[in-house]
Amino acid sequence: MLIGVIADDFTGASDIANTLAKGISPEGGLRTAQFAGVPDRSAPGDVDAGVVSLKSRTAPKDAAVADSITALNWLLAQGCRQIVFKYCSTFDSTKGGNIGPVAEALADALDARRVIFCPAFPTTGRTVYQGHLFVGDQPLHESGMARHPLTPMTDPDIRRWLGHQTLEPVGHLPLMDVTKDPETIRQALERIGHRFVVADAISDQNLLDLGTVLADARLITGGSGIALGLPRNILRAGSVPARDPHFRPIVGPEAVLAGSCSGATRGQIDRHAKRHPTFAIDVPGVMRGDITANTLIDFYRAHEGNAPLAYSSGSPDDVRAFQTEFGRDQVADKLDALFAETAVQLAKHGYRRIVVAGGETSGAVAQALSGALGAPAMAIGPEIDPGVPILSLGSNNTVALALKSGNFGTPDFFAKALRMMEIGT
């Protein structure tokens, strides 16, 4: 294994694993595996890039740092030469968030002299200009992220936001330098005196050029876009042969679980509900114990073959009301446990295609399924929509899994994902 990724949630891990596996340049991609947490065994010998999925995005700083260092040590033991700390392309955190502390700890452990921060993902409209993060044509704080129930982003200036989280001064590599040739970019980067540097990027070409400059960097941080050029570095050096992602279509019963409250996911649920059965999970009922995994299993089995969807997605106001009544952590823990147990029961009942929406929900489901199937490594298959691949879990009675971040995917994502799992393209 040459490249190791530490991802702070499971959908983000799938996102960057997809980037590494497919490649964007003619050279192709790398044989990539995604792991549900830090494995207790060595990685398969044919893996070029390994992505460790953590649930650390909203964790306390000390816990996030400890988990990330554990992941780092495992990746280094697998032979990784380069480490990527992957966070969301909307830099999800708070002023007191853990992106800065985790980056500091990883940089110290790797003795990294300079560390790039670049959450840009132009394919989905996330760009960085003058150190400010944009979603489409809107500054981050005007995009709806300011109302996020867990990580409200109220400032688009990534330099300033990161400055709240770290004692390191934060520098800036402006677009006027990033648009030049890689050697000139390298020279501009060397002139910046700070250890932490936010880099502008508004196109895939900017990210490819940054990737060339960072070929020998011990530590890189960013969204999945920062990895666009990394497979090319490995393949051009002749370290591994080009890999073609291989995916064998999977047939069998299907289910969709949605725990995201993002506007995009709510729209996808509304679209899906026009043609497929849906079950709105009553959160107070879950908290009282009236709604259990058996409730959902009964729903799925009653509608097998018609892409049934169960969801706990609500408006931000609904979410706040439930959090106020029952406690934020209590609601999150109960729903995560419900979705996790439901997924395990689905697999036991022979369900082979499972689509999950929401970062926290995806983490709970992937960890539970990985443990139940005894399969820590998830192979990366075809891309469903930008940033969301099909994952294959287990060697016998393989389960196809799609982990969708709340804001990702086209309006018909759920049906499309299930169809692609079955036909392979």
Short mmCIF file of N, CA, C and O in Angstrom, two decimals, residues 19 24 116-124 126-128 175 178-179 182 185 199-214 220-233:
data_model
loop_
_atom_site.label_atom_id
_atom_site.label_comp_id
_atom_site.label_asym_id
_atom_site.label_seq_id
_atom_site.Cartn_x
_atom_site.Cartn_y
_atom_site.Cartn_z
N THR A 19 -12.30 8.48 -6.04
CA THR A 19 -11.34 9.31 -6.78
C THR A 19 -10.05 8.55 -7.06
O THR A 19 -9.52 8.59 -8.17
N ILE A 24 -8.33 10.22 -12.97
CA ILE A 24 -8.92 11.21 -13.88
C ILE A 24 -8.06 11.43 -15.11
O ILE A 24 -8.48 11.97 -16.11
N ILE A 116 -0.85 21.31 2.96
CA ILE A 116 -1.87 21.99 2.16
C ILE A 116 -3.26 21.65 2.69
O ILE A 116 -3.55 20.51 3.05
N PHE A 117 -4.14 22.65 2.71
CA PHE A 117 -5.56 22.48 3.01
C PHE A 117 -6.34 22.94 1.78
O PHE A 117 -6.25 24.10 1.38
N CYS A 118 -7.10 22.01 1.18
CA CYS A 118 -7.87 22.39 -0.01
C CYS A 118 -9.13 21.52 -0.10
O CYS A 118 -9.07 20.39 -0.60
N PRO A 119 -10.28 22.01 0.38
CA PRO A 119 -11.52 21.23 0.33
C PRO A 119 -12.24 21.28 -1.02
O PRO A 119 -13.36 20.76 -1.13
N ALA A 120 -11.63 21.85 -2.04
CA ALA A 120 -12.33 22.03 -3.33
C ALA A 120 -12.73 20.71 -3.96
O ALA A 120 -11.99 19.73 -3.92
N PHE A 121 -13.91 20.70 -4.57
CA PHE A 121 -14.43 19.57 -5.35
C PHE A 121 -15.26 20.18 -6.48
O PHE A 121 -16.48 20.23 -6.42
N PRO A 122 -14.60 20.71 -7.53
CA PRO A 122 -15.30 21.48 -8.56
C PRO A 122 -16.45 20.73 -9.23
O PRO A 122 -17.44 21.35 -9.63
N THR A 123 -16.34 19.40 -9.36
CA THR A 123 -17.40 18.63 -10.02
C THR A 123 -18.74 18.81 -9.33
O THR A 123 -19.80 18.77 -9.96
N THR A 124 -18.72 19.00 -8.02
CA THR A 124 -19.96 19.21 -7.28
C THR A 124 -20.12 20.67 -6.85
O THR A 124 -20.92 20.98 -5.97
N ARG A 126 -17.93 22.79 -5.40
CA ARG A 126 -17.16 23.31 -4.28
C ARG A 126 -15.83 23.84 -4.79
O ARG A 126 -15.02 23.08 -5.35
N THR A 127 -15.61 25.12 -4.64
CA THR A 127 -14.37 25.75 -5.10
C THR A 127 -13.81 26.65 -4.00
O THR A 127 -14.55 27.10 -3.12
N VAL A 128 -12.49 26.87 -4.07
CA VAL A 128 -11.84 27.77 -3.12
C VAL A 128 -11.20 28.90 -3.92
O VAL A 128 -10.39 28.66 -4.83
N LEU A 175 -4.97 31.73 -6.32
CA LEU A 175 -5.25 31.15 -7.62
C LEU A 175 -4.26 31.64 -8.68
O LEU A 175 -3.88 30.89 -9.58
N VAL A 178 -1.65 29.16 -8.46
CA VAL A 178 -2.09 27.78 -8.72
C VAL A 178 -2.31 27.55 -10.21
O VAL A 178 -2.16 26.42 -10.70
N THR A 179 -2.64 28.58 -10.98
CA THR A 179 -2.91 28.41 -12.40
C THR A 179 -1.64 28.37 -13.24
O THR A 179 -1.72 28.21 -14.46
N PRO A 182 3.47 23.54 -12.71
CA PRO A 182 3.78 22.95 -11.40
C PRO A 182 5.06 23.45 -10.76
O PRO A 182 5.11 23.65 -9.54
N ILE A 185 4.33 26.76 -9.27
CA ILE A 185 3.51 26.57 -8.07
C ILE A 185 4.39 26.13 -6.90
O ILE A 185 4.26 26.64 -5.78
N ALA A 199 -4.98 26.38 -0.09
CA ALA A 199 -4.73 26.55 -1.52
C ALA A 199 -6.04 26.80 -2.26
O ALA A 199 -7.03 26.09 -2.04
N ASP A 200 -6.04 27.78 -3.15
CA ASP A 200 -7.19 28.02 -4.02
C ASP A 200 -7.26 26.92 -5.08
O ASP A 200 -6.22 26.39 -5.52
N ALA A 201 -8.47 26.61 -5.53
CA ALA A 201 -8.66 25.69 -6.66
C ALA A 201 -10.09 25.86 -7.16
O ALA A 201 -11.03 25.78 -6.37
N ILE A 202 -10.23 26.09 -8.45
CA ILE A 202 -11.57 26.26 -9.03
C ILE A 202 -11.84 25.28 -10.16
O ILE A 202 -12.91 25.30 -10.76
N SER A 203 -10.86 24.41 -10.47
CA SER A 203 -11.03 23.45 -11.56
C SER A 203 -10.27 22.17 -11.25
O SER A 203 -9.35 22.15 -10.42
N ASP A 204 -10.63 21.10 -11.96
CA ASP A 204 -9.90 19.85 -11.81
C ASP A 204 -8.43 20.03 -12.20
O ASP A 204 -7.55 19.40 -11.61
N GLN A 205 -8.17 20.86 -13.20
CA GLN A 205 -6.78 21.07 -13.61
C GLN A 205 -5.96 21.68 -12.49
O GLN A 205 -4.80 21.31 -12.28
N ASN A 206 -6.55 22.60 -11.74
CA ASN A 206 -5.85 23.16 -10.58
C ASN A 206 -5.47 22.06 -9.60
O ASN A 206 -4.35 22.02 -9.07
N LEU A 207 -6.39 21.14 -9.38
CA LEU A 207 -6.14 20.05 -8.42
C LEU A 207 -5.12 19.06 -8.96
O LEU A 207 -4.28 18.54 -8.21
N LEU A 208 -5.16 18.79 -10.25
CA LEU A 208 -4.15 17.92 -10.85
C LEU A 208 -2.76 18.52 -10.72
O LEU A 208 -1.78 17.83 -10.40
N ASP A 209 -2.65 19.82 -10.97
CA ASP A 209 -1.36 20.49 -10.85
C ASP A 209 -0.87 20.51 -9.41
O ASP A 209 0.32 20.30 -9.14
N LEU A 210 -1.79 20.75 -8.47
CA LEU A 210 -1.40 20.67 -7.06
C LEU A 210 -0.93 19.26 -6.71
O LEU A 210 0.04 19.08 -5.97
N GLY A 211 -1.61 18.26 -7.27
CA GLY A 211 -1.20 16.89 -7.03
C GLY A 211 0.21 16.61 -7.51
O GLY A 211 0.99 15.91 -6.84
N THR A 212 0.57 17.17 -8.65
CA THR A 212 1.93 17.00 -9.16
C THR A 212 2.94 17.63 -8.20
O THR A 212 3.99 17.04 -7.89
N VAL A 213 2.62 18.82 -7.73
CA VAL A 213 3.51 19.52 -6.80
C VAL A 213 3.66 18.75 -5.49
O VAL A 213 4.74 18.76 -4.87
N LEU A 214 2.61 18.07 -5.09
CA LEU A 214 2.59 17.40 -3.78
C LEU A 214 2.98 15.92 -3.87
O LEU A 214 2.74 15.16 -2.94
N ILE A 220 -1.11 15.47 3.17
CA ILE A 220 -1.96 16.37 2.40
C ILE A 220 -3.32 16.36 3.07
O ILE A 220 -3.77 15.32 3.56
N THR A 221 -4.01 17.49 3.09
CA THR A 221 -5.37 17.50 3.63
C THR A 221 -6.31 18.16 2.64
O THR A 221 -5.93 19.05 1.89
N GLY A 222 -7.56 17.70 2.64
CA GLY A 222 -8.54 18.31 1.75
C GLY A 222 -9.75 17.43 1.55
O GLY A 222 -9.94 16.41 2.22
N GLY A 223 -10.59 17.86 0.60
CA GLY A 223 -11.70 17.05 0.16
C GLY A 223 -11.19 16.00 -0.81
O GLY A 223 -9.98 15.88 -1.05
N SER A 224 -12.10 15.25 -1.42
CA SER A 224 -11.65 14.18 -2.31
C SER A 224 -10.92 14.71 -3.52
O SER A 224 -10.07 14.03 -4.10
N GLY A 225 -11.22 15.95 -3.92
CA GLY A 225 -10.58 16.52 -5.10
C GLY A 225 -9.08 16.61 -4.99
O GLY A 225 -8.37 16.53 -6.00
N ILE A 226 -8.54 16.77 -3.78
CA ILE A 226 -7.10 16.92 -3.62
C ILE A 226 -6.36 15.65 -4.04
O ILE A 226 -5.15 15.67 -4.29
N ALA A 227 -7.09 14.53 -4.14
CA ALA A 227 -6.46 13.26 -4.53
C ALA A 227 -6.50 13.01 -6.03
O ALA A 227 -6.00 11.98 -6.49
N LEU A 228 -7.06 13.93 -6.81
CA LEU A 228 -7.21 13.68 -8.24
C LEU A 228 -5.89 13.33 -8.92
O LEU A 228 -5.83 12.44 -9.77
N GLY A 229 -4.82 14.04 -8.57
CA GLY A 229 -3.55 13.83 -9.25
C GLY A 229 -2.66 12.78 -8.63
O GLY A 229 -1.61 12.43 -9.19
N LEU A 230 -3.06 12.23 -7.48
CA LEU A 230 -2.16 11.32 -6.76
C LEU A 230 -1.97 9.97 -7.46
O LEU A 230 -0.85 9.46 -7.50
N PRO A 231 -3.02 9.35 -8.04
CA PRO A 231 -2.77 8.11 -8.78
C PRO A 231 -1.78 8.30 -9.93
O PRO A 231 -0.94 7.44 -10.18
N ARG A 232 -1.89 9.42 -10.62
CA ARG A 232 -0.97 9.69 -11.74
C ARG A 232 0.47 9.71 -11.27
O ARG A 232 1.36 9.19 -11.95
N ASN A 233 0.72 10.29 -10.10
CA ASN A 233 2.10 10.32 -9.58
C ASN A 233 2.62 8.90 -9.39
O ASN A 233 3.76 8.59 -9.76
#
